[in-house]
C-alpha angles and dihedrals in degrees: 000000000000093000092055091050091050092050093051092050090049090051089050091051091051091051090050092049092050091050091050091049089048089052091049091052092048090049091051091050091050090050091051089050090051091050091050090049090050090050091051091048090052091049091050089050090052090050091050090050091050090050091048089051091050091049091051090050090051090049091052091044092234107126143337090204119108114255091225094051100095096151091116093056127066115247122229125236094269091062094246124121121274110272097200122120113290128192120212091219113083093213092059097052116119121233116256092241092058091049090052091052093048090048091051091050091050091050091051090051091050091050090050091049091050091050090051090049090049091051091049090050090051093050090049091049091050091051091049092049090050091050090048092051090051092049092048092047092052090046092054090049090051091049091052090051091048091050093053095046122081123210115254127235104228099164091122091051109096096185097046091133092060096042136086117218127202125190126208126173122218129212094258092062096255120128122224118206120200116194121194117201122201117215120164094329091308117112121199127189120233111180119204128183 
């Protein structure tokens, strides 16, 4: 008895699962249909925009030709339409060969300009390097001077703010300090050892 009841409940569960899976499939199909409809709507909107653009062109009197019809013009390597100057009057259109020559000339000019810019950058870099070398050289000289000089003890000097001190070392290892005092444009030497 119990086994039969269990089987029946299992069968019921399977049916419910199948129905749920069927619902999921139907939902997915509905979603795909909605996406397709949205895509169609977008395409219709683009068509309307193109038509509006053509209508505006007609109102201006520019061109009756479709904007997307670029078959008369050569396309560039990226696949887009040629962005060169176009005249709406067929008699004024330049030949493709002339356009190619002009384009090549412009490319040559651009290359020359780029080379000139590169030369200027190199000159500037060289100048900066030279300045850097000079700075580093003077810094090294200053370091060497600082290493050879010893700090002075000017505790006994009462006017040390108004004085200039110079250090000089002698052969015997003693340091001589000369202090110059400034008083009313008269300088007097006061040697200390």
